[in-house]
mmCIF file of C-alpha atoms in Angstrom:
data_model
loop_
_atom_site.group_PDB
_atom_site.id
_atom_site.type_symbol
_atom_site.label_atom_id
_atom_site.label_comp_id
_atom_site.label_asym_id
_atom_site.label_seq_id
_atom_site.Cartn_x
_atom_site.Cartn_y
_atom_site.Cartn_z
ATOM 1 C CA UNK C 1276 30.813 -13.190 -4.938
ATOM 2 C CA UNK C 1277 27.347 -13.326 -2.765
ATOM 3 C CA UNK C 1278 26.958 -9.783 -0.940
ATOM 4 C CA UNK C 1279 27.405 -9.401 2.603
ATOM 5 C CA UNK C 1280 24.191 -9.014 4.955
ATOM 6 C CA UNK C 1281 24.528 -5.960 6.543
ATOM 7 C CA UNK C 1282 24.856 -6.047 9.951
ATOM 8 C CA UNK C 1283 24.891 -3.034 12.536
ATOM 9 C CA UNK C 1284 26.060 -2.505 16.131
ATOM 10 C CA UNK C 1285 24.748 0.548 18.040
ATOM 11 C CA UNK C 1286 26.826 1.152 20.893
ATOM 12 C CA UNK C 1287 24.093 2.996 23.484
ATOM 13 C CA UNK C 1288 25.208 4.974 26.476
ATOM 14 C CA UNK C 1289 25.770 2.822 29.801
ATOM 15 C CA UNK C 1290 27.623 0.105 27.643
ATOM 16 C CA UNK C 1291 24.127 -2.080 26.649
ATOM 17 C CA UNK C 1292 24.784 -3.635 23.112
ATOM 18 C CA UNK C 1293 22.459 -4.045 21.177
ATOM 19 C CA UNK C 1294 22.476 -5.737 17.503
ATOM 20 C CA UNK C 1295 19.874 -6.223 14.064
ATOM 21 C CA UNK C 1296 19.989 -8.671 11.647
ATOM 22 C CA UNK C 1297 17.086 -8.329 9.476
ATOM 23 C CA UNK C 1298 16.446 -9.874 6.023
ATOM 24 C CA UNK C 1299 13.892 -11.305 3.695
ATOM 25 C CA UNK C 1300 10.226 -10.267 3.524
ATOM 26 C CA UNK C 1301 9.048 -8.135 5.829
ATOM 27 C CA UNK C 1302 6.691 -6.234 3.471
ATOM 28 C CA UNK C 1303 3.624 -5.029 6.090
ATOM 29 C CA UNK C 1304 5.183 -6.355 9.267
ATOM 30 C CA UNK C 1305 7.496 -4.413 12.077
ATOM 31 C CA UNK C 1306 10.381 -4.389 13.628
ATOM 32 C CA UNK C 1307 12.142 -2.960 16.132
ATOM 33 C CA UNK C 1308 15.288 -2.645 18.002
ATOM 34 C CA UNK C 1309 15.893 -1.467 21.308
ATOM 35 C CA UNK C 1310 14.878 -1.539 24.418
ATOM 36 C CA UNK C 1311 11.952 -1.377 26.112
ATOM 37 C CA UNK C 1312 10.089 -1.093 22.667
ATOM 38 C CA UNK C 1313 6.305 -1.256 22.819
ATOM 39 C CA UNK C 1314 4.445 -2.082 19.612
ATOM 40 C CA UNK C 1315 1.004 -2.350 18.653
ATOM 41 C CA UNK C 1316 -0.217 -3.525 15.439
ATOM 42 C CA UNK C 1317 -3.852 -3.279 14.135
ATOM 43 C CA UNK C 1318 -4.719 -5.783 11.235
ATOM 44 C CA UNK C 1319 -8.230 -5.855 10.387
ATOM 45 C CA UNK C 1320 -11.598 -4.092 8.065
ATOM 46 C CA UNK C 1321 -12.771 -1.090 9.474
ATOM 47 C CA UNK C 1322 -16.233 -0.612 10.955
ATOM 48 C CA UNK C 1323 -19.073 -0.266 8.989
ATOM 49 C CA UNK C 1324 -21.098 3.096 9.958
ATOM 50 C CA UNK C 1325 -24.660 3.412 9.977
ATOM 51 C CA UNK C 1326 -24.448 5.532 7.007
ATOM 52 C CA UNK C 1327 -23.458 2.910 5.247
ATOM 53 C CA UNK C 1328 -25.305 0.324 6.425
ATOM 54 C CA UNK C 1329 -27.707 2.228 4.990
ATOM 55 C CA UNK C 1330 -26.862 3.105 1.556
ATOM 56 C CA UNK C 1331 -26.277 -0.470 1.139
ATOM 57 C CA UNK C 1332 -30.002 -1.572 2.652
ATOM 58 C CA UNK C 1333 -31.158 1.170 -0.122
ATOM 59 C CA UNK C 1334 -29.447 -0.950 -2.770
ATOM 60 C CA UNK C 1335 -30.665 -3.659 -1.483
ATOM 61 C CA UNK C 1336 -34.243 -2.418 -1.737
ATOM 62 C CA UNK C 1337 -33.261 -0.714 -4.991
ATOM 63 C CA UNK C 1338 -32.056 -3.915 -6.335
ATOM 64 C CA UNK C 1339 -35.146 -5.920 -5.469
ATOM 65 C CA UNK C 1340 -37.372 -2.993 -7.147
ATOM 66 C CA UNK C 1341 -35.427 -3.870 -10.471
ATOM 67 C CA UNK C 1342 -35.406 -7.793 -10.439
ATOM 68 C CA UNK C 1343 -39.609 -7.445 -9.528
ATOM 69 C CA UNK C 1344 -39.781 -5.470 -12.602
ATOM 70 C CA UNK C 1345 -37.115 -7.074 -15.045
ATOM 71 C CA UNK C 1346 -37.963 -10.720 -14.257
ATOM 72 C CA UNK C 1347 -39.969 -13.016 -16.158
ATOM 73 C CA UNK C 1348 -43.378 -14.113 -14.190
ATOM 74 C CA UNK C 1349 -41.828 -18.155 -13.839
ATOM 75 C CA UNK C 1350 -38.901 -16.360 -12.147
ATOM 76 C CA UNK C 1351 -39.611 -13.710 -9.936
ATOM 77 C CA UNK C 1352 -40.740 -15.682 -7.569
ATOM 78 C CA UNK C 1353 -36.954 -17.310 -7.282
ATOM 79 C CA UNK C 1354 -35.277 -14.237 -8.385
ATOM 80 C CA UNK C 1355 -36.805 -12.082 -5.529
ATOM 81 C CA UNK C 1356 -36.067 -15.108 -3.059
ATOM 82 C CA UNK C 1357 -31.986 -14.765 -4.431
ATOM 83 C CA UNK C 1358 -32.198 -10.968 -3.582
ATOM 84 C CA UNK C 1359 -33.401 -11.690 -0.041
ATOM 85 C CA UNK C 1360 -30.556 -14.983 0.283
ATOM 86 C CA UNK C 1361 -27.526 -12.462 -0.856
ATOM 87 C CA UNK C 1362 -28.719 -9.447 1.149
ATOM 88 C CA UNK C 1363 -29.234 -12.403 4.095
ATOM 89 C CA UNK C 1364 -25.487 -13.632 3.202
ATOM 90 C CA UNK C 1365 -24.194 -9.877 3.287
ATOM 91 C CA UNK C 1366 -25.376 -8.615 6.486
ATOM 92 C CA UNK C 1367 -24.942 -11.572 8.782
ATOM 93 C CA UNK C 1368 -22.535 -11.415 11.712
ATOM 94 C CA UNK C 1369 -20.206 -13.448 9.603
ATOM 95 C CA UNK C 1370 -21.096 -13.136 6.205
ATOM 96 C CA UNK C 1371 -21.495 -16.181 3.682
ATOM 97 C CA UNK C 1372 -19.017 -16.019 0.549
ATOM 98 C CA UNK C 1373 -20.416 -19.149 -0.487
ATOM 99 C CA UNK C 1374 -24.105 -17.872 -0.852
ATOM 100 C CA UNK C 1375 -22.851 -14.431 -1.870
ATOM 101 C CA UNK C 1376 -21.053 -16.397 -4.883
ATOM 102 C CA UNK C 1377 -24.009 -18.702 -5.510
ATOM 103 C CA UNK C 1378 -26.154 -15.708 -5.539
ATOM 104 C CA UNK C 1379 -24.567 -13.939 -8.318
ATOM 105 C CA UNK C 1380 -23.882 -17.592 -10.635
ATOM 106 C CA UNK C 1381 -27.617 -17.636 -10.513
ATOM 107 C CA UNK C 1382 -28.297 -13.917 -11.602
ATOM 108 C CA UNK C 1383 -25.455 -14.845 -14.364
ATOM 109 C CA UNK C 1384 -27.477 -18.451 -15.644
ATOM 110 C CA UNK C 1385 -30.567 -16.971 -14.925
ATOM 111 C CA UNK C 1386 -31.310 -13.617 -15.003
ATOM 112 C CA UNK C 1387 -28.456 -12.185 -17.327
ATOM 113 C CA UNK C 1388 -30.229 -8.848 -17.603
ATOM 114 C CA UNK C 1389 -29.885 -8.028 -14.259
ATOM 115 C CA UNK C 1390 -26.580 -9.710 -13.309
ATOM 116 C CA UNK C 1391 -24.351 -6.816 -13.505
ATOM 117 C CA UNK C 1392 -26.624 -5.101 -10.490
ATOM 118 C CA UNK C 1393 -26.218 -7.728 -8.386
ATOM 119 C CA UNK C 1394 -22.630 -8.146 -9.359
ATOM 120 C CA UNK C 1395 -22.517 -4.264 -8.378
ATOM 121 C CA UNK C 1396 -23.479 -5.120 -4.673
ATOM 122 C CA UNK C 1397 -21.657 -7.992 -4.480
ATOM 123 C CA UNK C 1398 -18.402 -6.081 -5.460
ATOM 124 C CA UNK C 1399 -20.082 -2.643 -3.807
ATOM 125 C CA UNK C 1400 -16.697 -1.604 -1.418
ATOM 126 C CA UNK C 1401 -18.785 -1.615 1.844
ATOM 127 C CA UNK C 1402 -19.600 -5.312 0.908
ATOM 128 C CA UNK C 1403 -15.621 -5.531 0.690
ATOM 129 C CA UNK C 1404 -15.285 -4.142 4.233
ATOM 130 C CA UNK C 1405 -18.001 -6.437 5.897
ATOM 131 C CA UNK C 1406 -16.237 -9.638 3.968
ATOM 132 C CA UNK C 1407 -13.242 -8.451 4.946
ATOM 133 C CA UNK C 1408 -10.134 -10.134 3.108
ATOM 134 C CA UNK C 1409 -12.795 -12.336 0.925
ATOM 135 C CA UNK C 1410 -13.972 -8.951 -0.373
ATOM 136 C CA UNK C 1411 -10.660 -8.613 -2.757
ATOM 137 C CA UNK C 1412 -10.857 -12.235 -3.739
ATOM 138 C CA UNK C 1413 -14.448 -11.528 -4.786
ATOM 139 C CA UNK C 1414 -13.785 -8.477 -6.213
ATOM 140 C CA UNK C 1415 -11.491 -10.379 -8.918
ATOM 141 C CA UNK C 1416 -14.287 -13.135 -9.332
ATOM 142 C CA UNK C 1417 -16.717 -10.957 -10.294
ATOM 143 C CA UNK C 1418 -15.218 -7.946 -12.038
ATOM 144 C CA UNK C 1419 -13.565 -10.232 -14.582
#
């Protein structure tokens, strides 16, 4: 025997009827019943602070320090030019998940020693915010 869908009838003063049905997925959604209901729903990343902003220029800067030192004189050059493309691909308006992936395959091929640093920014939760909902699906790319 399938089970009923409940269904309920609130009976408000002044004789208005009003009646719900709701089912299936609603998981992060709203509803409402009534009347005059006003909702307002907020999806988004929050804002980034200057504070932040900072602390990520400083690993940035802290980042580029350690692939000048770490990397081989025939890749430096390249190596230094990757930190400036993923910190370029970071903190643009819109920020480029393509070059912010491309970034990090090269450190991987390339420069294995100092991968997992630039993995760290790429991953770094204030990165997340500015991606927005790429953030998580980098975030499993690169923490694997």
């Amino acid at each position: 025997m399938k089970p009923r869908r409940k269904r309920e009838r609130i009976e408000p003063p002044a004789g208005d009827a009003i009646s719900a049905n709701i089912s299936g997925n609603i998981s992060g959604g709203q509803v409402a019943v009534g009347k005059d209901i006003s909702q307002n729903q907020t999806v988004g990343t929050a804002a980034i602070t200057n504070e932040e902003l900072a602390q990520l220029r400083t690993a940035f800067t802290e980042l580029a320090a350690e692939v000048e030192a770490q990397a081989p004189p025939e890749r430096r050059a390249a190596a230094v030019e990757r930190v400036a493309e993923l910190e370029q691909a970071v903190l643009a308006d819109e920020p480029d998940v393509t070059t912010i992936q491309y970034v990090a395959r090269w450190f991987r091929s390339n420069l294995p020693q100092v991968a997992a640093s630039v993995v760290s920014i790429v991953v770094h939760p204030i990165v997340g915010k500015l991606v927005g909902a790429a953030g998580d699906a980098l975030v499993k790319e690169f923490s694997s």
